């Protein structure tokens, strides 16, 4: 009797497994004929996972996953692949990319990332917002990044950079190797805190700053989130019904910043505090879109829309600068000739402008522009652009019609490392960005900040901050490799911005005047 029951239970379990696996197979492969029917070249998918099994399981960075697909079709303008069961169209041709994100932007206004604003507050931010809601908020926030507003940040960035140089000077007395990524991250957190939100954080002198710790957690995916993302791609309706969190955003970090920025806005409102910074721009948007009865638009806004954008600008503004500055220091340490030339330009320009690090001084640092552009190219922080077709689009010169709702991927990192546009792409060479060399490349081959109406709103602020940081550090120190310097750098495999797996260790030798 017992033996019979065991066999019966085993048979039922086995039958259930067969049914579930069969359902999953047919359900997830039901879309796998999409690109064949449209006569689009595509990477052959595997059941359930499509073309990105390793990426979803954390075994491979998305750079490598998208790079393989990109390299598989060297002569095609576009190709197809599958994220689980979802068909994606990868755009490879720079001319077509340029047309789609600039000239024909009205067909691709959204990022095509599905997030529920009632579940995830970040879905309300400028990066994830869609349609008119994005357009209106972009118009309201753009005044926070005008030339006049940016000029007002110079002194604050200089003060934070001086704190960094003092910190490096003290550390250099104790050790030959300094971990740069974390140190620059503290600086970038202080800069965005004081320039955008009027908060003196002093993260540089406090390694355990709650602000810095929460910035690092915001977009760090957990195992639970990765599982829910897979579930969301396979069964999006279930995710929506259950209102599950599928974006790589730490809830505790969200709550931390939500509380902080709400307090800042409430304090300024209550005490009638007015500053010429980004918080004031956010408060003006709040007044116009949330409080004022004059706003008659169809799109409705609430306090969470303002808070979400404060959180986005804080976290994105610190992490991207952290990565770019750290990678730049790394390459300068390995290429003394480039470092010496950049330092000579800085010193010459400081003499020319009487030691004033003003707008004219910063605009005159042409070689610094080349060095930073090459850093953006080699270490592309945001590895791909995403778009969603908001209406049917006939691809110019092709028989393909991209249907409304189709998800688009532009592989920025792969383009930045394509020998067709950048010979010897693994070599750090700022000469690629002389005016003459840039004129040889088609538009659409250099997109570190995106392009078109949806390009990064903080681009100019980031460039300004990076130039001041370079000026301050190279005026005070010679940078070189140390025993702990990793050559080549190993990168984290987790999705998100490009970042080093083991930090960046360098030697800083004070320059004697």
Coordinates of C-alpha atoms in Angstrom, one line a residue, residues 80-508:
X80 CA 17.1 40.9 -33.6
X81 CA 17.5 39.1 -30.3
X82 CA 15.3 37.9 -27.5
X83 CA 15.3 38.8 -23.9
X84 CA 13.6 35.8 -22.5
X85 CA 10.4 35.8 -24.7
X86 CA 10.5 39.5 -25.6
X87 CA 11.8 40.4 -29.1
X88 CA 14.3 43.3 -29.1
X89 CA 15.6 45.1 -32.1
X90 CA 19.3 46.1 -31.9
X91 CA 20.2 49.1 -34.0
X92 CA 23.8 48.9 -35.2
X93 CA 24.1 51.5 -37.9
X94 CA 25.2 55.0 -36.7
X95 CA 23.3 56.9 -39.4
X96 CA 20.0 55.0 -38.5
X97 CA 20.7 55.6 -34.8
X98 CA 21.1 59.3 -35.4
X99 CA 17.9 59.5 -37.4
X100 CA 15.9 57.6 -34.9
X101 CA 16.9 59.4 -31.7
X102 CA 17.1 62.9 -33.2
X103 CA 15.3 63.5 -36.5
X104 CA 12.5 60.9 -35.9
X105 CA 12.5 61.2 -32.1
X106 CA 8.7 61.6 -32.1
X107 CA 8.5 57.9 -32.9
X108 CA 10.7 56.8 -30.0
X109 CA 10.1 59.3 -27.2
X110 CA 10.1 56.7 -24.4
X111 CA 12.8 54.4 -22.9
X112 CA 10.5 51.4 -23.2
X113 CA 11.1 50.3 -19.6
X114 CA 8.0 49.0 -18.0
X115 CA 7.7 50.2 -14.4
X116 CA 4.6 50.7 -12.3
X117 CA 4.7 54.1 -10.5
X118 CA 2.3 52.9 -7.9
X119 CA 4.8 50.2 -6.9
X120 CA 8.2 51.9 -7.6
X121 CA 8.6 55.6 -6.9
X122 CA 11.5 55.8 -9.4
X123 CA 9.1 55.1 -12.2
X124 CA 8.0 58.7 -11.7
X125 CA 11.5 60.1 -12.4
X126 CA 12.6 61.8 -15.6
X127 CA 14.6 58.7 -16.8
X128 CA 11.6 56.4 -16.6
X129 CA 8.7 58.8 -17.3
X130 CA 6.9 58.5 -20.7
X131 CA 5.1 60.7 -23.2
X132 CA 3.8 64.1 -22.1
X133 CA 4.6 63.5 -18.5
X134 CA 8.3 63.2 -19.4
X135 CA 8.1 66.2 -21.7
X136 CA 6.5 68.5 -19.2
X137 CA 8.8 67.5 -16.4
X138 CA 11.9 67.9 -18.6
X139 CA 10.8 71.4 -19.5
X140 CA 10.4 72.2 -15.8
X141 CA 13.8 70.8 -14.8
X142 CA 16.0 72.1 -17.7
X143 CA 16.3 75.6 -16.1
X144 CA 18.3 74.0 -13.3
X145 CA 21.1 73.3 -15.7
X146 CA 21.5 76.6 -17.5
X147 CA 24.9 78.3 -17.9
X148 CA 24.0 80.8 -15.2
X149 CA 23.0 78.1 -12.7
X150 CA 26.2 76.0 -13.5
X151 CA 28.5 79.0 -12.9
X152 CA 27.1 79.2 -9.4
X153 CA 28.4 75.7 -8.6
X154 CA 32.1 76.4 -9.4
X155 CA 33.1 77.5 -5.9
X156 CA 31.3 74.6 -4.2
X157 CA 32.9 72.1 -6.5
X158 CA 36.3 73.7 -5.9
X159 CA 35.8 73.5 -2.1
X160 CA 34.8 69.8 -2.2
X161 CA 37.8 69.1 -4.5
X162 CA 40.1 70.9 -2.1
X163 CA 38.8 68.5 0.6
X164 CA 39.6 65.6 -1.6
X165 CA 43.2 66.8 -2.2
X166 CA 43.7 67.2 1.5
X167 CA 42.4 63.7 2.1
X168 CA 44.7 62.2 -0.6
X169 CA 47.6 64.2 0.8
X170 CA 47.1 62.7 4.3
X171 CA 46.6 59.2 3.0
X172 CA 49.7 59.4 0.8
X173 CA 51.8 59.9 4.0
X174 CA 50.5 56.6 5.3
X175 CA 50.5 54.3 2.3
X176 CA 51.7 54.0 -1.3
X177 CA 48.4 52.7 -2.6
X178 CA 45.1 54.6 -2.3
X179 CA 41.7 53.2 -3.5
X180 CA 40.4 55.9 -5.8
X181 CA 36.9 54.7 -6.7
X182 CA 35.5 54.9 -3.2
X183 CA 37.3 58.2 -2.5
X184 CA 36.0 59.9 -5.6
X185 CA 32.6 58.5 -4.9
X186 CA 32.7 60.4 -1.5
X187 CA 33.7 63.5 -3.4
X188 CA 30.9 63.2 -6.0
X189 CA 28.3 62.6 -3.2
X190 CA 29.5 65.8 -1.5
X191 CA 29.4 67.8 -4.7
X192 CA 25.9 66.8 -5.7
X193 CA 24.7 67.2 -2.1
X194 CA 25.9 70.8 -1.8
X195 CA 25.5 72.0 -5.4
X196 CA 22.0 70.6 -6.0
X197 CA 20.5 70.3 -2.6
X198 CA 22.4 72.7 -0.3
X199 CA 23.4 69.9 2.1
X200 CA 26.9 69.8 3.6
X201 CA 27.5 66.1 3.8
X202 CA 31.3 65.9 4.5
X203 CA 31.3 62.4 3.0
X204 CA 35.0 62.7 2.1
X205 CA 35.9 62.6 5.8
X206 CA 33.3 60.1 6.8
X207 CA 33.6 56.7 5.0
X208 CA 30.4 55.4 6.7
X209 CA 28.2 58.3 5.5
X210 CA 24.6 57.1 5.2
X211 CA 24.3 59.1 2.0
X212 CA 27.2 57.3 0.3
X213 CA 26.0 53.9 1.5
X214 CA 22.5 54.5 0.2
X215 CA 23.7 55.9 -3.2
X216 CA 25.6 52.6 -3.7
X217 CA 22.6 50.5 -2.8
X218 CA 20.0 52.3 -5.0
X219 CA 20.6 50.5 -8.3
X220 CA 22.3 47.4 -6.9
X221 CA 20.2 44.3 -8.0
X222 CA 19.6 41.6 -5.4
X223 CA 19.0 37.9 -6.1
X224 CA 15.3 38.4 -5.3
X225 CA 15.1 41.3 -7.8
X226 CA 16.8 39.3 -10.5
X227 CA 14.4 36.4 -10.0
X228 CA 11.4 38.8 -10.2
X229 CA 12.8 40.4 -13.3
X230 CA 12.9 37.0 -15.0
X231 CA 9.4 36.3 -13.8
X232 CA 8.3 39.8 -15.1
X233 CA 9.7 39.1 -18.6
X234 CA 8.0 35.6 -18.6
X235 CA 4.7 36.6 -17.0
X236 CA 4.3 40.4 -17.1
X237 CA 0.6 40.2 -16.3
X238 CA 1.2 38.3 -13.1
X239 CA 3.8 40.9 -12.0
X240 CA 1.3 43.7 -12.6
X241 CA -1.6 42.0 -10.8
X242 CA 0.6 41.2 -7.8
X243 CA 2.2 44.7 -7.9
X244 CA 5.7 43.2 -7.4
X245 CA 8.9 45.3 -7.4
X246 CA 11.0 44.2 -10.5
X247 CA 13.5 47.1 -10.8
X248 CA 17.0 46.9 -9.3
X249 CA 16.3 49.6 -6.7
X250 CA 16.8 49.0 -3.0
X251 CA 13.6 49.8 -1.1
X252 CA 15.5 51.0 2.0
X253 CA 17.6 53.3 0.0
X254 CA 14.5 54.7 -1.7
X255 CA 12.9 55.3 1.7
X256 CA 16.1 57.0 3.0
X257 CA 16.2 59.5 0.1
X258 CA 12.5 60.0 0.1
X259 CA 12.6 61.1 3.7
X260 CA 15.7 63.3 3.3
X261 CA 14.5 65.2 0.2
X262 CA 11.0 65.6 1.6
X263 CA 12.5 67.3 4.7
X264 CA 14.7 69.6 2.6
X265 CA 11.7 70.8 0.5
X266 CA 9.5 71.2 3.6
X267 CA 12.2 73.1 5.5
X268 CA 12.8 75.5 2.6
X269 CA 9.1 76.0 2.1
X270 CA 8.4 76.7 5.8
X271 CA 11.3 79.0 6.3
X272 CA 11.1 80.7 2.9
X273 CA 14.7 79.7 2.0
X274 CA 15.6 80.5 -1.6
X275 CA 18.9 79.3 -3.3
X276 CA 20.0 79.3 -6.8
X277 CA 20.3 75.5 -7.1
X278 CA 18.5 72.4 -8.4
X279 CA 16.3 72.1 -5.3
X280 CA 14.9 75.5 -6.1
X281 CA 14.1 74.3 -9.6
X282 CA 12.4 71.2 -8.2
X283 CA 10.4 73.4 -5.8
X284 CA 9.3 75.6 -8.7
X285 CA 8.2 72.5 -10.6
X286 CA 6.3 71.4 -7.5
X287 CA 4.6 74.8 -7.3
X288 CA 3.7 74.8 -11.0
X289 CA 2.6 71.2 -11.3
X290 CA 1.4 70.0 -7.9
X291 CA 0.3 73.0 -5.9
X292 CA -0.9 75.7 -8.3
X293 CA -4.5 75.7 -9.5
X294 CA -3.4 77.3 -12.7
X295 CA -2.0 74.0 -14.1
X296 CA -4.7 72.5 -16.4
X297 CA -2.7 69.8 -18.1
X298 CA -4.1 66.3 -18.6
X299 CA -1.0 64.7 -16.9
X300 CA -1.4 64.8 -13.2
X301 CA 1.6 65.2 -10.8
X302 CA 2.0 64.7 -7.1
X303 CA 4.7 65.2 -4.4
X304 CA 6.2 61.8 -5.3
X305 CA 7.0 63.0 -8.8
X306 CA 9.2 65.8 -7.3
X307 CA 10.8 63.4 -4.8
X308 CA 11.5 60.8 -7.5
X309 CA 13.4 63.3 -9.6
X310 CA 15.4 64.6 -6.6
X311 CA 16.4 61.0 -6.0
X312 CA 17.3 60.4 -9.6
X313 CA 19.4 63.5 -9.9
X314 CA 21.3 62.8 -6.7
X315 CA 22.1 59.2 -7.4
X316 CA 22.8 59.4 -11.1
X317 CA 24.7 62.7 -10.6
X318 CA 27.2 61.1 -8.2
X319 CA 27.7 57.6 -9.5
X320 CA 28.4 58.4 -13.1
X321 CA 31.0 61.1 -12.2
X322 CA 32.6 58.7 -9.7
X323 CA 33.1 56.0 -12.4
X324 CA 34.4 58.4 -15.1
X325 CA 36.8 60.3 -12.9
X326 CA 38.2 57.1 -11.4
X327 CA 38.7 55.4 -14.8
X328 CA 40.4 58.6 -16.0
X329 CA 42.8 58.7 -13.1
X330 CA 43.6 55.0 -13.8
X331 CA 44.5 55.7 -17.5
X332 CA 46.5 58.8 -16.6
X333 CA 48.5 56.7 -14.1
X334 CA 49.3 54.1 -16.9
X335 CA 50.1 56.8 -19.5
X336 CA 52.5 59.3 -18.0
X337 CA 52.9 61.2 -21.3
X338 CA 49.2 61.9 -21.5
X339 CA 49.2 62.9 -17.8
X340 CA 52.1 65.3 -18.3
X341 CA 50.5 66.9 -21.3
X342 CA 47.2 67.4 -19.5
X343 CA 49.0 68.8 -16.5
X344 CA 50.9 71.2 -18.7
X345 CA 47.7 72.4 -20.3
X346 CA 46.2 73.0 -16.8
X347 CA 49.2 74.9 -15.6
X348 CA 49.4 77.0 -18.7
X349 CA 45.7 77.9 -18.6
X350 CA 45.9 78.8 -14.9
X351 CA 48.6 81.3 -15.7
X352 CA 46.6 82.6 -18.6
X353 CA 43.6 83.3 -16.4
X354 CA 45.4 84.4 -13.3
X355 CA 44.7 81.2 -11.4
X356 CA 40.9 81.7 -11.6
X357 CA 39.1 78.4 -12.3
X358 CA 36.3 80.3 -14.1
X359 CA 34.2 79.4 -17.1
X360 CA 36.8 80.7 -19.6
X361 CA 39.5 78.6 -18.0
X362 CA 37.4 75.5 -18.1
X363 CA 36.4 76.0 -21.8
X364 CA 40.0 76.5 -22.7
X365 CA 41.0 73.0 -21.5
X366 CA 40.7 71.4 -24.9
X367 CA 43.1 68.5 -24.2
X368 CA 41.1 67.7 -21.0
X369 CA 38.0 67.4 -23.2
X370 CA 39.9 64.9 -25.4
X371 CA 41.1 62.9 -22.4
X372 CA 37.6 62.8 -20.9
X373 CA 35.9 61.9 -24.2
X374 CA 38.4 59.0 -24.6
X375 CA 37.5 57.9 -21.0
X376 CA 33.8 58.0 -21.9
X377 CA 34.5 55.9 -25.0
X378 CA 36.7 53.3 -23.5
X379 CA 34.8 53.0 -20.2
X380 CA 31.2 53.6 -21.4
X381 CA 29.3 54.0 -18.1
X382 CA 25.8 53.4 -19.5
X383 CA 26.4 50.5 -21.9
X384 CA 23.2 50.7 -23.9
X385 CA 20.4 53.0 -24.8
X386 CA 16.8 51.7 -24.7
X387 CA 13.9 53.0 -26.6
X388 CA 10.3 52.0 -27.1
X389 CA 8.4 52.7 -30.4
X390 CA 5.5 55.0 -29.5
X391 CA 4.0 54.6 -33.0
X392 CA 4.6 52.5 -36.2
X393 CA 7.9 53.5 -37.9
X394 CA 9.0 52.7 -41.5
X395 CA 12.8 52.3 -41.4
X396 CA 14.3 54.6 -44.0
X397 CA 15.5 52.7 -47.1
X398 CA 14.4 49.3 -45.7
X399 CA 11.3 47.1 -46.0
X400 CA 11.0 46.9 -42.2
X401 CA 8.2 48.6 -40.2
X402 CA 8.9 48.8 -36.5
X403 CA 5.6 48.4 -34.8
X404 CA 4.3 50.4 -31.9
X405 CA 5.5 48.9 -28.7
X406 CA 8.6 47.3 -30.1
X407 CA 11.6 47.5 -27.8
X408 CA 14.8 49.0 -29.2
X409 CA 18.4 48.6 -28.0
X410 CA 21.3 50.8 -29.1
X411 CA 24.6 49.1 -28.0
X412 CA 26.7 52.1 -27.1
X413 CA 29.6 50.2 -25.6
X414 CA 29.8 47.9 -28.6
X415 CA 29.8 50.9 -31.0
X416 CA 32.5 52.7 -28.9
X417 CA 34.7 49.6 -29.2
X418 CA 34.1 48.8 -32.9
X419 CA 37.4 48.9 -34.8
X420 CA 35.5 50.3 -37.8
X421 CA 35.1 53.6 -35.9
X422 CA 37.9 53.4 -33.3
X423 CA 41.0 51.4 -34.4
X424 CA 42.7 49.5 -31.6
X425 CA 39.7 50.2 -29.3
X426 CA 41.3 48.8 -26.2
X427 CA 44.1 51.4 -26.4
X428 CA 43.6 54.6 -24.5
X429 CA 44.3 57.4 -27.1
X430 CA 42.8 60.9 -26.6
X431 CA 44.0 61.8 -30.1
X432 CA 40.9 60.1 -31.4
X433 CA 39.1 63.2 -30.4
X434 CA 40.9 65.9 -32.2
X435 CA 38.6 68.0 -34.4
X436 CA 40.1 66.3 -37.5
X437 CA 39.6 62.7 -36.2
X438 CA 36.1 63.4 -35.0
X439 CA 35.1 64.7 -38.5
X440 CA 36.1 61.4 -40.0
X441 CA 33.5 59.5 -38.0
X442 CA 29.7 59.5 -38.7
X443 CA 27.3 60.9 -36.2
X444 CA 25.9 58.3 -33.9
X445 CA 29.3 56.7 -33.0
X446 CA 29.9 58.6 -29.7
X447 CA 26.9 58.5 -27.3
X448 CA 28.1 58.6 -23.7
X449 CA 25.3 60.9 -22.7
X450 CA 22.8 59.7 -25.3
X451 CA 21.6 62.3 -27.9
X452 CA 18.6 64.1 -29.1
X453 CA 15.8 65.5 -26.9
X454 CA 16.3 62.7 -24.4
X455 CA 20.0 63.1 -23.9
X456 CA 21.3 63.2 -20.3
X457 CA 20.0 66.4 -18.6
X458 CA 23.1 66.6 -16.3
X459 CA 25.7 66.4 -19.1
X460 CA 27.1 69.9 -18.8
X461 CA 27.2 69.7 -15.0
X462 CA 29.1 66.4 -15.1
X463 CA 31.6 67.8 -17.6
X464 CA 32.2 70.9 -15.5
X465 CA 32.7 68.8 -12.3
X466 CA 35.1 66.4 -14.0
X467 CA 37.3 69.2 -15.3
X468 CA 37.5 70.9 -11.9
X469 CA 38.4 67.6 -10.3
X470 CA 41.1 66.9 -12.8
X471 CA 42.5 70.4 -12.4
X472 CA 42.7 70.2 -8.7
X473 CA 44.2 66.7 -8.5
X474 CA 46.8 67.0 -11.3
X475 CA 47.9 70.4 -10.0
X476 CA 48.8 68.7 -6.7
X477 CA 49.8 65.2 -7.5
X478 CA 51.6 62.9 -9.9
X479 CA 49.6 59.7 -10.3
X480 CA 51.2 56.3 -10.9
X481 CA 50.5 52.6 -10.5
X482 CA 51.2 50.9 -7.2
X483 CA 51.6 47.3 -6.1
X484 CA 47.8 46.8 -5.9
X485 CA 47.0 48.4 -9.3
X486 CA 45.1 45.8 -11.4
X487 CA 46.3 45.6 -15.0
X488 CA 43.9 45.2 -16.8
X489 CA 41.0 46.1 -14.6
X490 CA 38.4 43.5 -13.9
X491 CA 34.8 44.7 -14.1
X492 CA 31.8 43.7 -12.1
X493 CA 29.5 41.4 -13.9
X494 CA 26.3 42.7 -12.3
X495 CA 24.1 44.8 -14.5
X496 CA 24.1 48.6 -14.0
X497 CA 26.8 51.1 -14.6
X498 CA 30.3 50.0 -15.6
X499 CA 32.4 49.7 -12.4
X500 CA 35.6 47.9 -11.2
X501 CA 35.3 44.6 -9.4
X502 CA 38.2 45.2 -7.0
X503 CA 38.4 49.0 -6.9
X504 CA 41.1 51.1 -8.4
X505 CA 44.4 51.4 -6.5
X506 CA 46.9 54.1 -7.4
X507 CA 49.8 56.0 -6.0
X508 CA 49.6 59.8 -5.5

